[in-house]
Short mmCIF file of C-alpha atoms in Angstrom, two decimals:
data_model
loop_
_atom_site.label_atom_id
_atom_site.label_comp_id
_atom_site.label_asym_id
_atom_site.label_seq_id
_atom_site.Cartn_x
_atom_site.Cartn_y
_atom_site.Cartn_z
CA UNK A 1 -53.50 -66.33 -40.54
CA UNK A 2 -56.95 -64.92 -41.09
CA UNK A 3 -55.03 -61.74 -41.73
CA UNK A 4 -53.49 -63.21 -44.85
CA UNK A 5 -56.91 -63.69 -46.36
CA UNK A 6 -58.05 -60.29 -45.27
CA UNK A 7 -55.19 -58.58 -46.98
CA UNK A 8 -55.60 -60.04 -50.43
CA UNK A 9 -56.94 -57.31 -52.63
CA UNK A 10 -59.61 -57.98 -55.18
CA UNK A 11 -59.31 -56.03 -58.39
CA UNK A 12 -61.91 -55.69 -61.09
CA UNK A 13 -60.19 -55.35 -64.48
CA UNK A 14 -62.11 -54.06 -67.47
CA UNK A 15 -60.87 -54.33 -71.06
CA UNK A 16 -62.57 -55.21 -74.31
CA UNK A 17 -59.48 -56.95 -75.69
CA UNK A 18 -59.03 -60.58 -74.68
CA UNK A 19 -55.31 -60.25 -75.07
CA UNK A 20 -55.13 -57.24 -72.78
CA UNK A 21 -57.36 -58.95 -70.24
CA UNK A 22 -55.01 -61.88 -70.11
CA UNK A 23 -52.05 -59.58 -69.62
CA UNK A 24 -53.59 -57.44 -66.90
CA UNK A 25 -54.94 -60.49 -65.12
CA UNK A 26 -51.51 -62.07 -64.94
CA UNK A 27 -49.90 -58.80 -63.93
CA UNK A 28 -52.37 -58.40 -61.09
CA UNK A 29 -52.08 -62.02 -59.97
CA UNK A 30 -48.33 -61.65 -59.94
CA UNK A 31 -48.86 -58.65 -57.67
CA UNK A 32 -50.81 -60.88 -55.28
CA UNK A 33 -54.23 -59.62 -56.19
CA UNK A 34 -57.34 -61.59 -56.75
CA UNK A 35 -58.70 -60.65 -60.16
CA UNK A 36 -62.04 -60.58 -61.89
CA UNK A 37 -61.98 -59.55 -65.54
CA UNK A 38 -64.90 -58.30 -67.59
CA UNK A 39 -65.00 -57.16 -71.17
CA UNK A 40 -67.10 -54.00 -70.88
CA UNK A 41 -68.03 -51.10 -68.67
CA UNK A 42 -71.62 -52.25 -68.43
CA UNK A 43 -70.53 -55.71 -67.29
CA UNK A 44 -68.33 -54.03 -64.70
CA UNK A 45 -71.30 -52.10 -63.36
CA UNK A 46 -73.37 -55.26 -63.30
CA UNK A 47 -70.68 -57.03 -61.37
CA UNK A 48 -70.54 -54.24 -58.85
CA UNK A 49 -74.29 -54.36 -58.50
CA UNK A 50 -74.86 -50.95 -59.99
CA UNK A 51 -77.84 -50.48 -62.23
CA UNK A 52 -77.91 -47.98 -65.07
CA UNK A 53 -80.80 -46.09 -63.60
CA UNK A 54 -78.74 -45.18 -60.58
CA UNK A 55 -81.83 -45.74 -58.54
CA UNK A 56 -80.66 -45.36 -54.94
CA UNK A 57 -83.13 -47.99 -53.79
CA UNK A 58 -81.70 -50.48 -56.24
CA UNK A 59 -78.24 -49.82 -54.89
CA UNK A 60 -79.30 -50.67 -51.39
CA UNK A 61 -80.83 -53.97 -52.34
CA UNK A 62 -77.76 -54.97 -54.30
CA UNK A 63 -75.25 -54.98 -51.52
CA UNK A 64 -71.85 -55.75 -52.92
CA UNK A 65 -71.34 -59.46 -52.39
CA UNK A 66 -67.74 -59.26 -53.38
CA UNK A 67 -65.59 -56.53 -51.98
CA UNK A 68 -63.70 -54.77 -54.73
CA UNK A 69 -60.65 -52.84 -53.68
CA UNK A 70 -59.81 -51.31 -57.05
CA UNK A 71 -61.13 -51.00 -60.56
CA UNK A 72 -58.64 -50.89 -63.39
CA UNK A 73 -60.08 -50.11 -66.78
CA UNK A 74 -59.03 -49.51 -70.35
CA UNK A 75 -59.96 -46.10 -71.65
CA UNK A 76 -60.88 -46.95 -75.26
CA UNK A 77 -63.75 -49.37 -75.26
CA UNK A 78 -66.79 -49.53 -77.51
CA UNK A 79 -70.03 -48.36 -75.90
CA UNK A 80 -69.03 -47.24 -72.44
CA UNK A 81 -65.51 -45.88 -72.32
CA UNK A 82 -63.28 -46.18 -69.27
CA UNK A 83 -64.00 -42.54 -68.62
CA UNK A 84 -67.75 -43.15 -68.67
CA UNK A 85 -67.28 -46.02 -66.25
CA UNK A 86 -65.18 -43.85 -63.99
CA UNK A 87 -67.90 -41.22 -63.91
CA UNK A 88 -70.60 -43.72 -63.10
CA UNK A 89 -68.58 -45.18 -60.26
CA UNK A 90 -67.77 -41.77 -58.81
CA UNK A 91 -71.38 -40.65 -59.11
CA UNK A 92 -72.57 -43.64 -57.12
CA UNK A 93 -72.80 -43.18 -53.38
CA UNK A 94 -72.11 -46.83 -52.73
CA UNK A 95 -69.06 -47.20 -54.92
CA UNK A 96 -67.37 -43.85 -55.23
CA UNK A 97 -64.82 -44.80 -52.62
CA UNK A 98 -63.45 -47.57 -54.83
CA UNK A 99 -60.23 -46.33 -56.41
CA UNK A 100 -60.27 -46.34 -60.20
CA UNK A 101 -57.24 -46.56 -62.45
CA UNK A 102 -57.38 -45.87 -66.17
CA UNK A 103 -55.14 -47.51 -68.77
CA UNK A 104 -54.58 -46.31 -72.28
CA UNK A 105 -52.19 -47.00 -75.11
CA UNK A 106 -52.46 -43.36 -76.14
CA UNK A 107 -50.64 -40.56 -74.46
CA UNK A 108 -53.15 -37.75 -74.71
CA UNK A 109 -52.54 -35.09 -72.05
CA UNK A 110 -56.09 -33.75 -72.16
CA UNK A 111 -57.44 -37.26 -71.68
CA UNK A 112 -55.14 -37.90 -68.75
CA UNK A 113 -56.08 -34.66 -66.97
CA UNK A 114 -59.75 -35.27 -67.56
CA UNK A 115 -59.55 -38.70 -65.97
CA UNK A 116 -57.57 -37.52 -63.01
CA UNK A 117 -59.94 -34.61 -62.50
CA UNK A 118 -62.88 -36.97 -62.56
CA UNK A 119 -61.30 -38.88 -59.72
CA UNK A 120 -59.08 -41.54 -61.25
CA UNK A 121 -56.21 -42.33 -58.92
CA UNK A 122 -53.72 -43.19 -61.61
CA UNK A 123 -53.42 -43.19 -65.35
CA UNK A 124 -51.24 -45.96 -66.75
CA UNK A 125 -49.87 -45.90 -70.25
CA UNK A 126 -49.98 -49.28 -71.92
CA UNK A 127 -48.21 -51.60 -72.04
CA UNK A 128 -48.59 -51.78 -68.29
CA UNK A 129 -45.57 -53.14 -66.49
CA UNK A 130 -45.26 -55.09 -63.28
CA UNK A 131 -43.53 -52.11 -61.69
CA UNK A 132 -46.54 -49.89 -62.44
CA UNK A 133 -48.74 -52.06 -60.28
CA UNK A 134 -46.80 -51.32 -57.14
CA UNK A 135 -48.49 -47.94 -57.26
CA UNK A 136 -51.85 -49.57 -56.70
CA UNK A 137 -51.27 -50.83 -53.22
CA UNK A 138 -51.57 -47.50 -51.38
CA UNK A 139 -54.93 -46.84 -53.01
CA UNK A 140 -56.26 -50.25 -52.13
CA UNK A 141 -54.95 -50.04 -48.60
CA UNK A 142 -57.00 -46.89 -48.07
CA UNK A 143 -60.23 -48.73 -48.69
CA UNK A 144 -59.23 -51.56 -46.38
CA UNK A 145 -58.28 -49.19 -43.65
CA UNK A 146 -61.53 -47.34 -44.07
CA UNK A 147 -63.53 -50.52 -43.79
CA UNK A 148 -61.58 -51.67 -40.81
CA UNK A 149 -61.94 -48.30 -39.21
CA UNK A 150 -65.68 -48.75 -39.41
CA UNK A 151 -65.58 -52.04 -37.57
CA UNK A 152 -65.94 -52.23 -33.77
CA UNK A 153 -62.80 -51.76 -31.70
CA UNK A 154 -62.44 -55.47 -30.95
CA UNK A 155 -60.95 -55.88 -34.41
CA UNK A 156 -57.61 -55.59 -32.66
CA UNK A 157 -54.32 -54.65 -34.15
CA UNK A 158 -55.45 -53.93 -37.69
CA UNK A 159 -54.66 -50.30 -37.26
CA UNK A 160 -51.32 -51.14 -35.78
CA UNK A 161 -50.05 -53.02 -38.78
CA UNK A 162 -46.97 -51.25 -40.05
CA UNK A 163 -48.05 -50.98 -43.67
CA UNK A 164 -51.42 -49.61 -42.74
CA UNK A 165 -50.04 -46.98 -40.45
CA UNK A 166 -47.98 -45.83 -43.41
CA UNK A 167 -51.20 -45.12 -45.28
CA UNK A 168 -51.61 -42.05 -43.15
CA UNK A 169 -48.48 -40.69 -44.77
CA UNK A 170 -50.10 -40.93 -48.14
CA UNK A 171 -53.11 -38.75 -47.41
CA UNK A 172 -51.58 -35.60 -48.92
CA UNK A 173 -52.60 -37.30 -52.18
CA UNK A 174 -54.85 -34.38 -52.79
CA UNK A 175 -51.91 -32.04 -52.97
CA UNK A 176 -50.24 -34.33 -55.45
CA UNK A 177 -53.32 -34.34 -57.65
CA UNK A 178 -53.16 -30.56 -57.79
CA UNK A 179 -49.51 -30.76 -58.66
CA UNK A 180 -50.23 -33.10 -61.58
CA UNK A 181 -52.91 -30.85 -62.93
CA UNK A 182 -50.54 -27.94 -63.02
CA UNK A 183 -48.16 -29.90 -65.19
CA UNK A 184 -49.36 -29.26 -68.74
CA UNK A 185 -47.51 -32.36 -70.02
CA UNK A 186 -46.77 -34.66 -71.78
CA UNK A 187 -44.15 -36.07 -74.00
CA UNK A 188 -43.35 -39.57 -72.84
CA UNK A 189 -40.36 -38.18 -71.00
CA UNK A 190 -42.50 -35.71 -69.20
CA UNK A 191 -45.01 -38.38 -68.46
CA UNK A 192 -42.29 -40.47 -66.90
CA UNK A 193 -41.27 -37.43 -64.93
CA UNK A 194 -44.83 -36.96 -63.83
CA UNK A 195 -45.01 -40.55 -62.80
CA UNK A 196 -41.91 -40.03 -60.75
CA UNK A 197 -43.53 -37.07 -59.05
CA UNK A 198 -46.56 -39.15 -58.27
CA UNK A 199 -44.56 -42.15 -57.11
CA UNK A 200 -42.18 -40.05 -55.12
CA UNK A 201 -45.13 -38.61 -53.31
CA UNK A 202 -47.34 -41.58 -53.09
CA UNK A 203 -44.92 -44.28 -52.30
CA UNK A 204 -42.47 -42.51 -50.15
CA UNK A 205 -39.43 -44.46 -49.09
CA UNK A 206 -40.91 -44.72 -45.62
CA UNK A 207 -43.72 -46.81 -46.96
CA UNK A 208 -41.36 -49.44 -48.19
CA UNK A 209 -38.98 -49.75 -45.33
CA UNK A 210 -41.03 -49.47 -42.25
CA UNK A 211 -39.14 -50.52 -39.24
CA UNK A 212 -41.76 -48.81 -37.22
CA UNK A 213 -42.56 -48.03 -33.75
CA UNK A 214 -45.99 -49.48 -33.69
CA UNK B 1 -25.48 -80.48 -80.00
CA UNK B 2 -24.71 -80.47 -76.32
CA UNK B 3 -26.73 -78.58 -73.82
CA UNK B 4 -24.30 -75.76 -73.18
CA UNK B 5 -24.04 -75.05 -76.89
CA UNK B 6 -27.79 -75.07 -77.28
CA UNK B 7 -28.18 -72.61 -74.48
CA UNK B 8 -25.57 -70.37 -76.01
CA UNK B 9 -27.40 -70.56 -79.34
CA UNK B 10 -30.62 -69.57 -77.65
CA UNK B 11 -29.02 -66.60 -75.98
CA UNK B 12 -27.40 -65.45 -79.20
CA UNK B 13 -30.58 -65.91 -81.15
CA UNK B 14 -32.61 -63.99 -78.61
CA UNK B 15 -30.06 -61.23 -78.53
CA UNK B 16 -30.17 -60.86 -82.29
CA UNK B 17 -33.90 -60.22 -82.14
CA UNK B 18 -33.28 -57.26 -79.89
CA UNK B 19 -30.36 -55.98 -81.89
CA UNK B 20 -32.45 -56.08 -85.06
CA UNK B 21 -35.24 -54.23 -83.31
CA UNK B 22 -37.69 -57.03 -83.91
CA UNK B 23 -38.31 -57.24 -80.19
CA UNK B 24 -38.00 -54.53 -77.60
CA UNK B 25 -37.59 -54.59 -73.84
CA UNK B 26 -41.30 -55.09 -73.29
CA UNK B 27 -40.75 -58.71 -74.36
CA UNK B 28 -38.61 -59.16 -71.26
CA UNK B 29 -41.59 -58.32 -69.08
CA UNK B 30 -43.28 -61.55 -70.11
CA UNK B 31 -41.03 -64.09 -68.36
CA UNK B 32 -41.50 -62.08 -65.17
CA UNK B 33 -45.15 -63.06 -65.28
CA UNK B 34 -44.37 -66.74 -65.60
CA UNK B 35 -43.96 -68.91 -62.54
CA UNK B 36 -44.73 -72.39 -61.26
CA UNK B 37 -48.45 -71.80 -61.21
CA UNK B 38 -48.39 -70.31 -64.70
CA UNK B 39 -45.50 -72.12 -66.25
CA UNK B 40 -46.70 -71.65 -69.81
CA UNK B 41 -47.61 -68.02 -69.68
CA UNK B 42 -45.16 -66.73 -72.25
CA UNK B 43 -46.06 -69.27 -74.90
CA UNK B 44 -49.77 -68.88 -74.12
CA UNK B 45 -49.73 -65.16 -74.48
CA UNK B 46 -47.61 -65.29 -77.61
CA UNK B 47 -50.03 -67.84 -79.12
CA UNK B 48 -52.88 -65.56 -78.25
CA UNK B 49 -51.06 -62.74 -79.98
CA UNK B 50 -50.67 -64.86 -83.10
CA UNK B 51 -54.33 -65.88 -83.11
CA UNK B 52 -55.51 -62.34 -82.51
CA UNK B 53 -53.21 -60.91 -85.15
CA UNK B 54 -54.10 -63.48 -87.78
CA UNK B 55 -57.72 -62.60 -87.29
CA UNK B 56 -57.15 -58.84 -87.34
CA UNK B 57 -54.99 -58.96 -90.46
CA UNK B 58 -57.66 -60.96 -92.18
CA UNK B 59 -60.35 -58.51 -91.17
CA UNK B 60 -58.17 -55.63 -92.26
CA UNK B 61 -57.63 -57.14 -95.69
CA UNK B 62 -61.36 -57.57 -96.10
CA UNK B 63 -62.13 -54.05 -94.93
CA UNK B 64 -59.57 -52.45 -97.20
CA UNK B 65 -60.82 -54.43 -100.17
CA UNK B 66 -64.30 -52.96 -99.93
CA UNK B 67 -65.39 -50.61 -102.70
CA UNK B 68 -65.89 -47.93 -100.13
CA UNK B 69 -63.47 -48.28 -97.26
CA UNK B 70 -65.01 -47.71 -93.86
CA UNK B 71 -62.22 -46.18 -91.84
CA UNK B 72 -64.36 -46.29 -88.73
CA UNK B 73 -63.89 -50.02 -88.95
CA UNK B 74 -60.29 -50.07 -90.10
CA UNK B 75 -58.82 -47.83 -87.44
CA UNK B 76 -59.93 -49.88 -84.38
CA UNK B 77 -58.36 -52.98 -85.93
CA UNK B 78 -55.06 -51.24 -86.34
CA UNK B 79 -55.36 -49.77 -82.86
CA UNK B 80 -55.85 -53.21 -81.39
CA UNK B 81 -52.96 -54.70 -83.30
CA UNK B 82 -50.79 -51.82 -82.23
CA UNK B 83 -51.77 -52.48 -78.63
CA UNK B 84 -51.12 -56.19 -78.58
CA UNK B 85 -47.87 -55.96 -80.53
CA UNK B 86 -46.74 -53.29 -78.12
CA UNK B 87 -47.57 -55.48 -75.11
CA UNK B 88 -45.67 -58.41 -76.59
CA UNK B 89 -42.69 -56.27 -77.46
CA UNK B 90 -43.05 -56.74 -81.21
CA UNK B 91 -41.53 -53.35 -81.89
CA UNK B 92 -41.49 -53.30 -85.65
CA UNK B 93 -45.08 -54.44 -85.91
CA UNK B 94 -46.07 -51.72 -83.48
CA UNK B 95 -44.19 -49.06 -85.41
CA UNK B 96 -45.77 -50.18 -88.66
CA UNK B 97 -49.17 -49.85 -87.01
CA UNK B 98 -48.41 -46.32 -85.91
CA UNK B 99 -47.70 -45.33 -89.50
CA UNK B 100 -50.78 -47.21 -90.63
CA UNK B 101 -52.98 -45.28 -88.24
CA UNK B 102 -51.77 -41.93 -89.46
CA UNK B 103 -52.83 -42.88 -92.98
CA UNK B 104 -56.16 -44.09 -91.65
CA UNK B 105 -56.64 -40.65 -90.19
CA UNK B 106 -55.96 -39.16 -93.59
CA UNK B 107 -58.34 -41.71 -95.14
CA UNK B 108 -55.66 -42.51 -97.68
CA UNK B 109 -56.71 -45.88 -99.11
CA UNK B 110 -53.64 -46.39 -101.30
CA UNK B 111 -51.25 -45.70 -98.48
CA UNK B 112 -53.27 -47.93 -96.14
CA UNK B 113 -52.88 -50.82 -98.53
CA UNK B 114 -49.15 -50.31 -98.49
CA UNK B 115 -49.20 -50.07 -94.72
CA UNK B 116 -51.10 -53.29 -94.42
CA UNK B 117 -48.45 -55.03 -96.51
CA UNK B 118 -45.76 -53.57 -94.32
CA UNK B 119 -47.51 -54.66 -91.13
CA UNK B 120 -47.99 -58.15 -92.52
CA UNK B 121 -44.34 -58.36 -93.43
CA UNK B 122 -43.19 -57.33 -89.98
CA UNK B 123 -45.73 -59.60 -88.36
CA UNK B 124 -44.68 -62.69 -90.31
CA UNK B 125 -41.09 -61.88 -89.49
CA UNK B 126 -41.63 -61.71 -85.74
CA UNK B 127 -43.91 -64.72 -85.84
CA UNK B 128 -41.27 -66.73 -87.60
CA UNK B 129 -38.52 -65.63 -85.23
CA UNK B 130 -40.56 -66.32 -82.12
CA UNK B 131 -41.54 -69.76 -83.37
CA UNK B 132 -37.87 -70.52 -83.88
CA UNK B 133 -37.12 -69.18 -80.42
CA UNK B 134 -39.65 -71.47 -78.82
CA UNK B 135 -38.33 -74.43 -80.79
CA UNK B 136 -34.85 -73.76 -79.47
CA UNK B 137 -36.23 -73.62 -75.95
CA UNK B 138 -38.11 -76.87 -76.43
CA UNK B 139 -34.95 -78.58 -77.62
CA UNK B 140 -33.15 -77.45 -74.51
CA UNK B 141 -35.90 -78.59 -72.21
CA UNK B 142 -36.16 -81.91 -74.05
CA UNK B 143 -32.46 -82.42 -73.46
CA UNK B 144 -32.95 -81.96 -69.78
CA UNK B 145 -31.91 -78.34 -69.64
CA UNK B 146 -33.72 -75.46 -67.99
CA UNK B 147 -34.70 -72.11 -69.36
CA UNK B 148 -34.70 -69.21 -67.02
CA UNK B 149 -35.56 -65.61 -67.53
CA UNK B 150 -31.84 -64.96 -67.27
CA UNK B 151 -31.34 -66.80 -70.53
CA UNK B 152 -33.40 -64.15 -72.21
CA UNK B 153 -32.12 -61.10 -70.42
CA UNK B 154 -28.75 -59.54 -70.71
#
């Protein structure tokens, strides 16, 4: 039963619009995630324990109290954009392994490529739907698996859990990223097609119906 | 009116909103987010939309009435309204915002005034219809009936 607690993912959601925060919070809760919402990139960094100066010493003293498994952020925000936030996270040694997802109401191919190139795992067009959030799980599982991999071997059976063993299937993510970048894109039809390519790769049927020899 | 009739009325009324393009399928996402622990989600989020929109439309009127219109201010308002109306499924409001934004880009004050009127019109329309929708639901619940997401979907 301790496992149930362990496997609840904690997502940090960033959006300057109250309305959008309410929506994404509910969407994430409905997808069984614990959610913290903040209204700006700088607040997100504060929450993570990252200081603007990127002073490595500061990072060490601010050990993450709360484990964040994913950051989902709006692109268009005053001050620090979602892209700026993405960069800061990826530039930080302590936090670069946290998957980042960007949301935007605007379908701008150059923007999408730029975010993906900078290391965003997904780019969601708003309005975000419940179905979109199923794509998040593989990314969050990776961080859990990593953490558990770092623990001593007595942490029995975590590696043997069916869903987690499926994560290994998803590693060719890198190849998929290259595939996306080749696609010039993006009318909304193409974008949907692109999403299908990503989903087809990232959430292969096997992931969902593991009968599994574990 | 007996319960069955009321439920039929609700279904028909809801359907008409889709047929007229006032709402789009995004609206059907909302009941999926409602459950026992968040039993009021749809009405909460719709109320939030109304509050937000009232404020934005007010700010937009003020901004467009300035001697020199600051489009750097106007555009983000329209962008936000476009976003929230899109998330709610208020299709016509969203579409009106899209047109509005293109005139913002052109810095066409006259056209923006017209756009604002158009957005307001569409907004008051959807607001009115949704308020009626919720009233119908309340009547059903008050009569001991239940509303399910199925009543809204088809």
